[in-house]
CSV table of C-alpha atoms in Angstrom, one decimal:
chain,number,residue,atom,x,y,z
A,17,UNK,CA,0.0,0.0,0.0
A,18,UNK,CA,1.2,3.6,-1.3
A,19,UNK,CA,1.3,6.5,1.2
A,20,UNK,CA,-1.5,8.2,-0.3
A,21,UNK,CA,-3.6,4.7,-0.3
A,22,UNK,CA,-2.8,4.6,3.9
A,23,UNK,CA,-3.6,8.5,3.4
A,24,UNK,CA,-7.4,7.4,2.4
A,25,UNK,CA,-7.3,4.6,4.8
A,26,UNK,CA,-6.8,6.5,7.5
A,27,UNK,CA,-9.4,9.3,6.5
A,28,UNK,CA,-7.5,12.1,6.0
A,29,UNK,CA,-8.6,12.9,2.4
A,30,UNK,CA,-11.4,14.7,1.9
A,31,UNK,CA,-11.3,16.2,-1.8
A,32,UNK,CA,-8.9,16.4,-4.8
A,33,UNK,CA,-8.0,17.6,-8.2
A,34,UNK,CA,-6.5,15.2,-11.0
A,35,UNK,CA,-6.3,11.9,-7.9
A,36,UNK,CA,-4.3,10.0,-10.3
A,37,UNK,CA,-1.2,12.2,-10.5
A,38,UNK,CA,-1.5,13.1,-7.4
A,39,UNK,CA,-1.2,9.5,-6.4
A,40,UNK,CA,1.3,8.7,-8.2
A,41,UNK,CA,3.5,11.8,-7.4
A,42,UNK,CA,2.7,11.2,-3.9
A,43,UNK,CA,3.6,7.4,-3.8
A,44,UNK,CA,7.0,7.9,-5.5
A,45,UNK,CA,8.3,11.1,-3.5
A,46,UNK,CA,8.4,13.7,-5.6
A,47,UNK,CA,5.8,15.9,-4.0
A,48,UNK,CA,6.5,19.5,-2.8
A,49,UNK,CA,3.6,20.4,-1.0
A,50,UNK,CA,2.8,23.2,1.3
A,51,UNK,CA,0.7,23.6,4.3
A,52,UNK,CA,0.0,27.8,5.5
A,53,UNK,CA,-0.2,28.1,9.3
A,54,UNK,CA,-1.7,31.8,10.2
A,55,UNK,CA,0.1,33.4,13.7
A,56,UNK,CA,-3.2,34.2,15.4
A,57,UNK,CA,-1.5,33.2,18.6
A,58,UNK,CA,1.9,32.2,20.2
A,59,UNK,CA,1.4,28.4,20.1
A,60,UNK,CA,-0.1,25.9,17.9
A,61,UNK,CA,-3.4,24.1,19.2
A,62,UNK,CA,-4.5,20.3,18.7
A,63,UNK,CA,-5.9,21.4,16.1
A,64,UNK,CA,-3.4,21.6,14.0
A,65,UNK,CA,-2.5,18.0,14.8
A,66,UNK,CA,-3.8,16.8,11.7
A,67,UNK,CA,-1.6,19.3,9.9
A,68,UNK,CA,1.6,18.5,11.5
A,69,UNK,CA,1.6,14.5,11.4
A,70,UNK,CA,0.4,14.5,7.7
A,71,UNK,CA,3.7,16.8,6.7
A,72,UNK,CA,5.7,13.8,8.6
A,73,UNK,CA,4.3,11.1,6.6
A,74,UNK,CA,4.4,12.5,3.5
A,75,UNK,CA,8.1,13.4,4.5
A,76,UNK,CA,8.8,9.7,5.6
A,77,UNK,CA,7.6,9.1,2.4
A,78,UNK,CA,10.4,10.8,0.7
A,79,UNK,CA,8.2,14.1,-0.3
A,80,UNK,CA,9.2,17.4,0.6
A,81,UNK,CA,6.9,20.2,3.1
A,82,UNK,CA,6.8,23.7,2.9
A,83,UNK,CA,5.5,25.0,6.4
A,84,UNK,CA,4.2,28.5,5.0
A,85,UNK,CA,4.4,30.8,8.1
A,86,UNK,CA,1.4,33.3,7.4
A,87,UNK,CA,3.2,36.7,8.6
A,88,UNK,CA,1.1,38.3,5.8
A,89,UNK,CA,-2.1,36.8,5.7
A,90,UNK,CA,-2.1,36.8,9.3
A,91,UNK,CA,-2.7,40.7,8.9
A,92,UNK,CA,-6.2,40.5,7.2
A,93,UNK,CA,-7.4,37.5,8.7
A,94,UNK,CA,-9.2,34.3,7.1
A,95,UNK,CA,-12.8,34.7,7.5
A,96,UNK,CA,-13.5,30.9,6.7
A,97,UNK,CA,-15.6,29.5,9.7
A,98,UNK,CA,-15.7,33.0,11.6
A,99,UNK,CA,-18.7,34.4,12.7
A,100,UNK,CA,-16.9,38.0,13.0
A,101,UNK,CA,-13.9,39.7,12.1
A,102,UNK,CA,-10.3,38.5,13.8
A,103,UNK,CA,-8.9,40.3,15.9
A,104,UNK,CA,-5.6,43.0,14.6
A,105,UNK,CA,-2.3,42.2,15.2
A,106,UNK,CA,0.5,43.8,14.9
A,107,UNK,CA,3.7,43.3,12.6
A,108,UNK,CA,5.2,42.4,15.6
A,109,UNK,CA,3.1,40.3,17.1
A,110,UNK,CA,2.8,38.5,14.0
A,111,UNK,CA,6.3,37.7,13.8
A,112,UNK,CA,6.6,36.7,17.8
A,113,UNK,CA,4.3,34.0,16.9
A,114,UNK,CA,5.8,32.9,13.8
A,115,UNK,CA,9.0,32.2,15.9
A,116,UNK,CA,6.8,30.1,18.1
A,117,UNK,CA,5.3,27.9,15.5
A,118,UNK,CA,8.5,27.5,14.3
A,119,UNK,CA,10.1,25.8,17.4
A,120,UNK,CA,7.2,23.4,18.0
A,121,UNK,CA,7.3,22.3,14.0
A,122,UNK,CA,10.4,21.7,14.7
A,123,UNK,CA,9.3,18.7,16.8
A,124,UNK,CA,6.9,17.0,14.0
A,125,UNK,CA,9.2,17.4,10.7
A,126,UNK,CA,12.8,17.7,9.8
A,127,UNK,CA,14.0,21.3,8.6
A,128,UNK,CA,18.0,19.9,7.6
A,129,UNK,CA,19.3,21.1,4.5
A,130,UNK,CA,17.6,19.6,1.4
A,131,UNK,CA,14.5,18.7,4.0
A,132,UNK,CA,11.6,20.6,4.6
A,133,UNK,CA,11.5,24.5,3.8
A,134,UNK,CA,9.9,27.1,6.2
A,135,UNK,CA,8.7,30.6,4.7
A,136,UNK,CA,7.0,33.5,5.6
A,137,UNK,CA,4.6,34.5,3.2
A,138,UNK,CA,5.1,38.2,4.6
A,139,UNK,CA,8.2,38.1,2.6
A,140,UNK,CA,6.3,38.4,-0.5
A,141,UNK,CA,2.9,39.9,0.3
A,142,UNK,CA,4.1,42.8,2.4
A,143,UNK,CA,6.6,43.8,-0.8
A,144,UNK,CA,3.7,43.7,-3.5
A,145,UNK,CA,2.2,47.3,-4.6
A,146,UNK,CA,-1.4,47.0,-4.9
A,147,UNK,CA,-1.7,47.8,-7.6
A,148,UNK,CA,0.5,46.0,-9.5
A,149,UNK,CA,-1.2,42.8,-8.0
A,150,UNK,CA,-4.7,44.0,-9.1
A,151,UNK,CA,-3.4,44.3,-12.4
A,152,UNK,CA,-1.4,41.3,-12.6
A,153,UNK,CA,-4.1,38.7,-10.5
A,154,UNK,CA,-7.2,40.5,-10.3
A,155,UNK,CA,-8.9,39.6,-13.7
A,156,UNK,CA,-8.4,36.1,-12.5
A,157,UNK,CA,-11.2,36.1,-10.1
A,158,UNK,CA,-14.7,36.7,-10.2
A,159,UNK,CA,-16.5,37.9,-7.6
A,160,UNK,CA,-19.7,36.3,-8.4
A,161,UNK,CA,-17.7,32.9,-7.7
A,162,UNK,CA,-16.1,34.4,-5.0
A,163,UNK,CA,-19.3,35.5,-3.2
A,164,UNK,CA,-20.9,31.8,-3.7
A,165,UNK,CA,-17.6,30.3,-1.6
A,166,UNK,CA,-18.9,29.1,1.7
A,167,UNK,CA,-16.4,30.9,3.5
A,168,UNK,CA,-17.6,34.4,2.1
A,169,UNK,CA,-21.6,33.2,2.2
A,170,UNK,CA,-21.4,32.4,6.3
A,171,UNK,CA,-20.2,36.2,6.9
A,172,UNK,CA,-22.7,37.6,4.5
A,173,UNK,CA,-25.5,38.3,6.5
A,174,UNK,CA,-23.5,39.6,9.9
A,175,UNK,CA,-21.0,41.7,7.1
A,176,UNK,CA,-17.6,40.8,5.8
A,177,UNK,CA,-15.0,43.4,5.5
A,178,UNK,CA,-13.3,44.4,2.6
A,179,UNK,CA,-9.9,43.8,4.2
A,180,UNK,CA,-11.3,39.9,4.6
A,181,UNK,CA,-12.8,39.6,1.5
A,182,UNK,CA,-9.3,39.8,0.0
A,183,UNK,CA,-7.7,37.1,1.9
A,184,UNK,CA,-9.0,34.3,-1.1
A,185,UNK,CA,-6.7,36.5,-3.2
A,186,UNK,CA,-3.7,36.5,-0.9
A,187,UNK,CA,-3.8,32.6,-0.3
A,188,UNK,CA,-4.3,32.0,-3.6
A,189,UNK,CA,-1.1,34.7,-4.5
A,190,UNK,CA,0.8,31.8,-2.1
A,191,UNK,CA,0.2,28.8,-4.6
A,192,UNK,CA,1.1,30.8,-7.6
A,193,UNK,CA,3.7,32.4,-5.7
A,194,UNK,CA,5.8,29.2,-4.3
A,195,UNK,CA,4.8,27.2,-7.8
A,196,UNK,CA,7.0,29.7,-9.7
A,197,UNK,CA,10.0,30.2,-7.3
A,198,UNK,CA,9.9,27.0,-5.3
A,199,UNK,CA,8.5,23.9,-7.6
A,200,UNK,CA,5.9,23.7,-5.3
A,201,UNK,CA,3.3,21.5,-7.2
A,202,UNK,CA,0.6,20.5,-4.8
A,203,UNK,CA,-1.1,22.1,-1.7
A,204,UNK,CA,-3.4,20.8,1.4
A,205,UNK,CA,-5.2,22.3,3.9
A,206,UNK,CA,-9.0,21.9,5.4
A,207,UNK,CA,-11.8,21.2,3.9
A,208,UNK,CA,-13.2,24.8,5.2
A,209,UNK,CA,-10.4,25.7,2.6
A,210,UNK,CA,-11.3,24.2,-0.3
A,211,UNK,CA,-12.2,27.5,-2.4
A,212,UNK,CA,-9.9,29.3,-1.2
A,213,UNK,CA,-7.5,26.5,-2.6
A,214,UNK,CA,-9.1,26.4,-5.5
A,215,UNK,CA,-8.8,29.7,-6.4
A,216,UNK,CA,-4.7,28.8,-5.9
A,217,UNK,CA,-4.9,26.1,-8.3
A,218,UNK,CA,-6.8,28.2,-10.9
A,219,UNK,CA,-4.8,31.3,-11.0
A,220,UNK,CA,-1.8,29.2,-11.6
A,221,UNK,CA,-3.3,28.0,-14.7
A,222,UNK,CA,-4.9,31.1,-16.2
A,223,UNK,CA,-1.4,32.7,-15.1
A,224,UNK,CA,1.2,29.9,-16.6
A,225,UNK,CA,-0.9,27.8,-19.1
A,226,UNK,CA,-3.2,25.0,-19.1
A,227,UNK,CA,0.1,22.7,-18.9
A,228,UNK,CA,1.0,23.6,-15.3
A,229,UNK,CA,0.6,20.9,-13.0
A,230,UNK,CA,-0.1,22.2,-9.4
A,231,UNK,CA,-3.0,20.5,-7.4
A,232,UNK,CA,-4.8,20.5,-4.6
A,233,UNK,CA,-6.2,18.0,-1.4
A,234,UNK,CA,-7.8,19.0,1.1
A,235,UNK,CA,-8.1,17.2,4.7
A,236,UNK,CA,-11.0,16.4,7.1
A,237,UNK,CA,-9.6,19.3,9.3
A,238,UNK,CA,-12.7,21.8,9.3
A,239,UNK,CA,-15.0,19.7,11.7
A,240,UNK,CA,-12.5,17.1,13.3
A,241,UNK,CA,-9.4,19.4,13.7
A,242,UNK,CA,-11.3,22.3,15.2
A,243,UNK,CA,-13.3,20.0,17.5
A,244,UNK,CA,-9.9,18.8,18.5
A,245,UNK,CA,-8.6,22.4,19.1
A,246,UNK,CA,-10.8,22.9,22.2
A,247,UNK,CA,-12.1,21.9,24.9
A,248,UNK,CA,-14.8,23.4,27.7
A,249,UNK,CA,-14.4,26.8,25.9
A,250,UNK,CA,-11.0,26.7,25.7
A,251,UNK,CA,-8.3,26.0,23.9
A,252,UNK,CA,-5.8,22.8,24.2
A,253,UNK,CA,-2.0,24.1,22.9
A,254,UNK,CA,1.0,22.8,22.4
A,255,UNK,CA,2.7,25.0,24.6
A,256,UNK,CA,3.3,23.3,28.1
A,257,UNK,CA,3.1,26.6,29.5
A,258,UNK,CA,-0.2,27.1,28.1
A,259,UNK,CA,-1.3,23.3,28.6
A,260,UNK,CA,0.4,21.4,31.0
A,261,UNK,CA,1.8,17.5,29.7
A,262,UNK,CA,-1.3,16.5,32.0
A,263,UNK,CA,-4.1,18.3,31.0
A,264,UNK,CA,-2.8,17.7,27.4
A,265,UNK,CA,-2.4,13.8,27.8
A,266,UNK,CA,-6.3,13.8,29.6
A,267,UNK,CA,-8.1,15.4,26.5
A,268,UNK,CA,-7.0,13.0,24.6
A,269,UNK,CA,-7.8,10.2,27.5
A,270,UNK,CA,-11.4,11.9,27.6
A,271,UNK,CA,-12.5,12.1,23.6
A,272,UNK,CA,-15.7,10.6,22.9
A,273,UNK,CA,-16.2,7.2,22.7
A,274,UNK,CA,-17.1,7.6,18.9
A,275,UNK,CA,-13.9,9.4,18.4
A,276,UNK,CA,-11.2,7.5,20.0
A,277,UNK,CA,-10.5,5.0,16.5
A,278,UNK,CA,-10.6,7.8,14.1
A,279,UNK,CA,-8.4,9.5,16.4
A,280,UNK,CA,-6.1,7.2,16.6
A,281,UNK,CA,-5.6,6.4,12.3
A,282,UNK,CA,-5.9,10.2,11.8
A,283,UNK,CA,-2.7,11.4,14.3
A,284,UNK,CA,-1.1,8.4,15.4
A,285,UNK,CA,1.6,6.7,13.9
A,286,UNK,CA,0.8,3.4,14.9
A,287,UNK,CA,1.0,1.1,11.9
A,288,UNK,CA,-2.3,0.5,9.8
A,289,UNK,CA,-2.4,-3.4,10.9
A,290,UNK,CA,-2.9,-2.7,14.5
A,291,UNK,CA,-5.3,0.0,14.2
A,292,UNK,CA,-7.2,-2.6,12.1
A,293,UNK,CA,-6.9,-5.1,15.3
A,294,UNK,CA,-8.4,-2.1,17.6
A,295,UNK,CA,-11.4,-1.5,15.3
A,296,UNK,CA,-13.3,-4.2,17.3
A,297,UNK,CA,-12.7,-3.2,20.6
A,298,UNK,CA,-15.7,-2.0,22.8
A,299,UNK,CA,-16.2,-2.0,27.2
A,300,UNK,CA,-13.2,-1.8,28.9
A,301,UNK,CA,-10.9,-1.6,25.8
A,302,UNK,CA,-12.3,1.6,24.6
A,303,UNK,CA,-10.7,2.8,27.8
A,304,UNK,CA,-7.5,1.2,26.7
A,305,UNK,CA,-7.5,2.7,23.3
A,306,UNK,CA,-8.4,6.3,24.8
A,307,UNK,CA,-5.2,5.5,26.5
A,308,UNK,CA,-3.3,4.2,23.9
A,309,UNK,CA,-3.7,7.9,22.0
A,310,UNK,CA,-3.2,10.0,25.0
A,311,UNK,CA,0.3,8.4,25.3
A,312,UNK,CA,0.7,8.5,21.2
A,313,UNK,CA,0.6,12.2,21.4
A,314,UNK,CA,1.3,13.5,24.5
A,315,UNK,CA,5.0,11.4,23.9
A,316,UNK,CA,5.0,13.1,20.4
A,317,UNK,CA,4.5,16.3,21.7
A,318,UNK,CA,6.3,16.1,25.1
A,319,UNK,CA,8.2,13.5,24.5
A,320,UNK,CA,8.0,10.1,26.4
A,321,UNK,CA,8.8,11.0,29.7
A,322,UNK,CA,6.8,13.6,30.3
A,323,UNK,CA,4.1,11.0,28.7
A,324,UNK,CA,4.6,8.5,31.1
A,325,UNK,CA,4.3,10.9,34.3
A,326,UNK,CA,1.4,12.1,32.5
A,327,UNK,CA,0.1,8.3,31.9
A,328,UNK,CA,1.3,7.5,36.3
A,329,UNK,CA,-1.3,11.0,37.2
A,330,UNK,CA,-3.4,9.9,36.1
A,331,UNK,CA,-3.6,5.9,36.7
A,332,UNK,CA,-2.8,7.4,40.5
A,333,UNK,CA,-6.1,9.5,40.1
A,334,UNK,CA,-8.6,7.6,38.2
A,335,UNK,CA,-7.2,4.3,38.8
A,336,UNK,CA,-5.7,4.1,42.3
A,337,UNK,CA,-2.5,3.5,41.3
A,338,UNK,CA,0.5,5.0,42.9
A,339,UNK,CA,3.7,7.2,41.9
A,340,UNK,CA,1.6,10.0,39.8
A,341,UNK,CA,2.0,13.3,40.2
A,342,UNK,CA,-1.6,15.4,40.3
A,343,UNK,CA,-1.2,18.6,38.2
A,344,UNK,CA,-1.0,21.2,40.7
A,345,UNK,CA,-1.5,24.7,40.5
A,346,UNK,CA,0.1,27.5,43.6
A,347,UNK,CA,-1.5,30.7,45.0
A,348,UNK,CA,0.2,33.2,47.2
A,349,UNK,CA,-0.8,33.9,50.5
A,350,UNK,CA,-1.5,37.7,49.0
A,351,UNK,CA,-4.4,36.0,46.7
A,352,UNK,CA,-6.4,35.2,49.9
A,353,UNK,CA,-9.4,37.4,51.0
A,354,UNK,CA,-9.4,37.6,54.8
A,355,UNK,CA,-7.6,34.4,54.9
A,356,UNK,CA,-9.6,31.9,52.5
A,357,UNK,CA,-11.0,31.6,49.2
A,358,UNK,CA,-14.4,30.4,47.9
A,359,UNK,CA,-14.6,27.2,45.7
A,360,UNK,CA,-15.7,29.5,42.9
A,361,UNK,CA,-12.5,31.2,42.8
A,362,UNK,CA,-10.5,28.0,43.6
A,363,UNK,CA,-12.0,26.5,40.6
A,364,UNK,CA,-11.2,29.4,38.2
A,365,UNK,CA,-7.9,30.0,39.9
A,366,UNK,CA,-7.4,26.1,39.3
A,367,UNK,CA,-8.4,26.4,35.3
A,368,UNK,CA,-11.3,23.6,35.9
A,369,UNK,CA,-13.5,26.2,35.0
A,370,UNK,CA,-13.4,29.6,32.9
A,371,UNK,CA,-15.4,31.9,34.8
A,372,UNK,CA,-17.3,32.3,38.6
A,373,UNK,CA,-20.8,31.5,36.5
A,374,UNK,CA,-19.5,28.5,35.5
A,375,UNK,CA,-18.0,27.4,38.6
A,376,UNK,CA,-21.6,28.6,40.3
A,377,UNK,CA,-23.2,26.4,37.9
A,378,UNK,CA,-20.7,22.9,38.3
A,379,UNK,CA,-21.2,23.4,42.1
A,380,UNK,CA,-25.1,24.1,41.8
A,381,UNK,CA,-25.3,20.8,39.8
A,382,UNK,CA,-23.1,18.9,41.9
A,383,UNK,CA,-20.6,18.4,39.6
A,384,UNK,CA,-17.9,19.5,42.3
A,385,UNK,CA,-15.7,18.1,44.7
A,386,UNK,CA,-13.1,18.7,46.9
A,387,UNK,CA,-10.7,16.5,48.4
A,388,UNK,CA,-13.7,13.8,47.5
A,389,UNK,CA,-16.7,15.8,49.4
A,390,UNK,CA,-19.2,17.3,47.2
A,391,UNK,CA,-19.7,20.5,47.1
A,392,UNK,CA,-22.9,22.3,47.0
A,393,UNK,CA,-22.3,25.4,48.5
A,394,UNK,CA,-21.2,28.4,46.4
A,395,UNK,CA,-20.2,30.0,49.6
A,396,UNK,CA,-17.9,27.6,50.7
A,397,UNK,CA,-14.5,29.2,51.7
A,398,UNK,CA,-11.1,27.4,52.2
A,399,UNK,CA,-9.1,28.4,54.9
A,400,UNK,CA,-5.4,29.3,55.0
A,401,UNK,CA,-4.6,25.9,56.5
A,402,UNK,CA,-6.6,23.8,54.4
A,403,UNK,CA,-5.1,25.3,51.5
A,404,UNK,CA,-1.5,25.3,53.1
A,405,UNK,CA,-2.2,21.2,53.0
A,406,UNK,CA,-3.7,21.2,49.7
A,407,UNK,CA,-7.0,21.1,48.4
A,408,UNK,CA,-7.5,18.5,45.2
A,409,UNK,CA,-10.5,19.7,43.1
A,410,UNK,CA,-12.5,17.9,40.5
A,411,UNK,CA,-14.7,19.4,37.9
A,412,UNK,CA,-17.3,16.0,36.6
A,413,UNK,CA,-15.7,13.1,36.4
A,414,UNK,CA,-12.3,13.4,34.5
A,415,UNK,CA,-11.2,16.8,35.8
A,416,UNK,CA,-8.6,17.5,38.9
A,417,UNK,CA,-6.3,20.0,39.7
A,418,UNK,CA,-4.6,20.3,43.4
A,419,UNK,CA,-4.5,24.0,44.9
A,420,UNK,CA,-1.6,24.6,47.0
A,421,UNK,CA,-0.7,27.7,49.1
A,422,UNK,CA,3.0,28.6,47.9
């Protein structure tokens, strides 16, 4: 089986132009593909999973990434699957983050000479005079087309901004961009992306000639990878400083039951046969899978070690096994009101919950405990010695955090 057969397999692919030549370009190495990752923040999220581990096997594969840092379409913004505008950055900010995506890609594909590339499209967009590119691109869309793309039509009724409504033409600018200086001949991204990508694909031809081959797939990432990217309103990062080894190995140990298999063929690198074995498992081994990917990814991410403490927390947690460490977060004595703190607070304070309404509404349901007594006061205060010994919250089920006084 080809990479791009175990591509389908695993159900990554979810549409593609001319199937046969990229199959066969993809099965014998000689794709350069690109993948554009926009610096809306300082740290990738799981999201991007999907992303990352498909640039490693198509690398293992003898093919060679482009990781396009967006440091210029990160300054208008993709509206695709936004409700409202993104918020402005600045040039700097942009280019802090695009350091930090850097470092964590670093983890997932190799960037040695004659590997993998790593741009910044911000070194071509931010140099082109407008109206040069109008001339030289704009007759090459339409804006009836461009109006019927589903990332434009969602925005239509609450109002897209001409600054957004610009960022099909800057994406697009990428393709035809890196096809010309970079023999980059084929492009993926999510299937929220497809007209966008499209539009790539098509300007390159109308541009160069009905003979250019550059093509396009796009992956399952709109629904699964953004359902991945959060959890409980917020979202699960790469960044240990941001999400702790812990909290990152127990999403994964907490996705749906209906999740867990597609899960594991979509990010894991587990080989193909013993995925195959799992697809039967139910009961307890669902368990067993769930636990099989949180290790997969946290170790990937984290590396091993850190997996395995991750992997003792919470076996000492949930399974009464010994040696974990509980994820523990430290307030200072100067955080105290009168000398205690209300489990509201504690739970914010502890990142079990985002805000005081939500903690009001875990405790008013039950849902809370602490140091194994439910709660069902919202009053309830913890004193200065109680929390000098440690109080171990949970939030449901799956949820703990200890809060420690410094």
């Amino acid at each position: 089986m080809g990479i791009y057969e175990e591509l389908v397999e695993r159900g990554l692919i979810a549409q593609v132009t001319n199937e046969d030549e990229i199959r066969n370009m993809i099965n014998n190495g000689k794709a350069v593909f690109y993948i554009g990752f926009d610096c809306t923040a300082d740290s990738l999220t799981a999201g991007h999973f999907m992303a990352l581990t498909l640039m490693k096997r198509l690398q293992q594969a003898g093919n060679r990434p482009i990781a396009l840092i967006g440091g210029g379409t990160t300054m208008i913004g993709d509206p695709s699957g936004r409700t409202d505008m993104r918020k402005m950055l600045t040039r700097e900010d942009i280019e802090h983050n695009a350091e930090c995506f850097k470092r964590q890609m670093e983890r997932f594909i190799d960037f040695g000479e004659g590997k993998a590339m790593m741009l910044n499209n911000a070194d071509w967009l931010l140099e082109l005079n407008y109206v040069d590119m109008l001339r030289e691109v704009g007759a090459c869309f339409s804006v009836n087309n461009m109006l019927r793309a589903e990332c434009y039509k969602q925005r239509m009724e609450k109002g897209l901004s001409f600054l957004e409504f610009n960022y099909m033409i800057m994406q697009s600018y990428d393709f035809y961009y890196l096809f010309q200086h970079y023999d980059c001949n084929m492009q993926f991204g999510g299937d929220d992306q497809w007209s966008n990508m499209l539009g790539g694909t098509e300007l390159i031809r109308r541009k160069l000639g009905k003979d250019a081959h550059a093509m396009t797939i796009t992956l399952l990432t709109d629904s699964q990878g953004k359902k991945m990217g959060k959890t409980a309103g917020n979202a699960v990062w790469l960044d240990p400083n941001k999400t702790s080894p812990y909290d990152f190995y127990q999403y994964w140990r907490n996705v749906d039951d209906a999740d867990v298999m597609k899960c594991i063929r979509m990010l894991t690198f587990l080989p193909m046969e013993q995925i195959r074995e799992m697809e039967g498992w139910d009961g307890g081994k669902i368990n067993r899978a769930k636990e099989i990917l949180a290790f997969e990814l946290t170790a990937m991410v984290h590396g091993e070690e850190e997996a395995k403490k991750a992997e003792a927390s919470a076996k000492a947690l949930f399974g009464g096994g010994a040696g974990g460490e509980i994820p523990t977060t430290e307030i200072g004595e100067d955080e105290l009101v009168d000398g205690s703190l209300d489990i509201m607070t504690l739970l914010v304070k502890a990142g079990l919950c985002p805000s005081k309404s939500d903690a009001r509404r875990n405790v008013q349901q039950g849902g809370v405990t602490a140091n194994d007594e439910k709660i069902t006061d919202i009053g309830r205060l913890f004193t200065l010695g109680e929390l000098k010994n440690g109080v171990v919250l949970r939030r449901g089920k799956k949820s703990y955090q200890k809060v420690i006084l410094k």
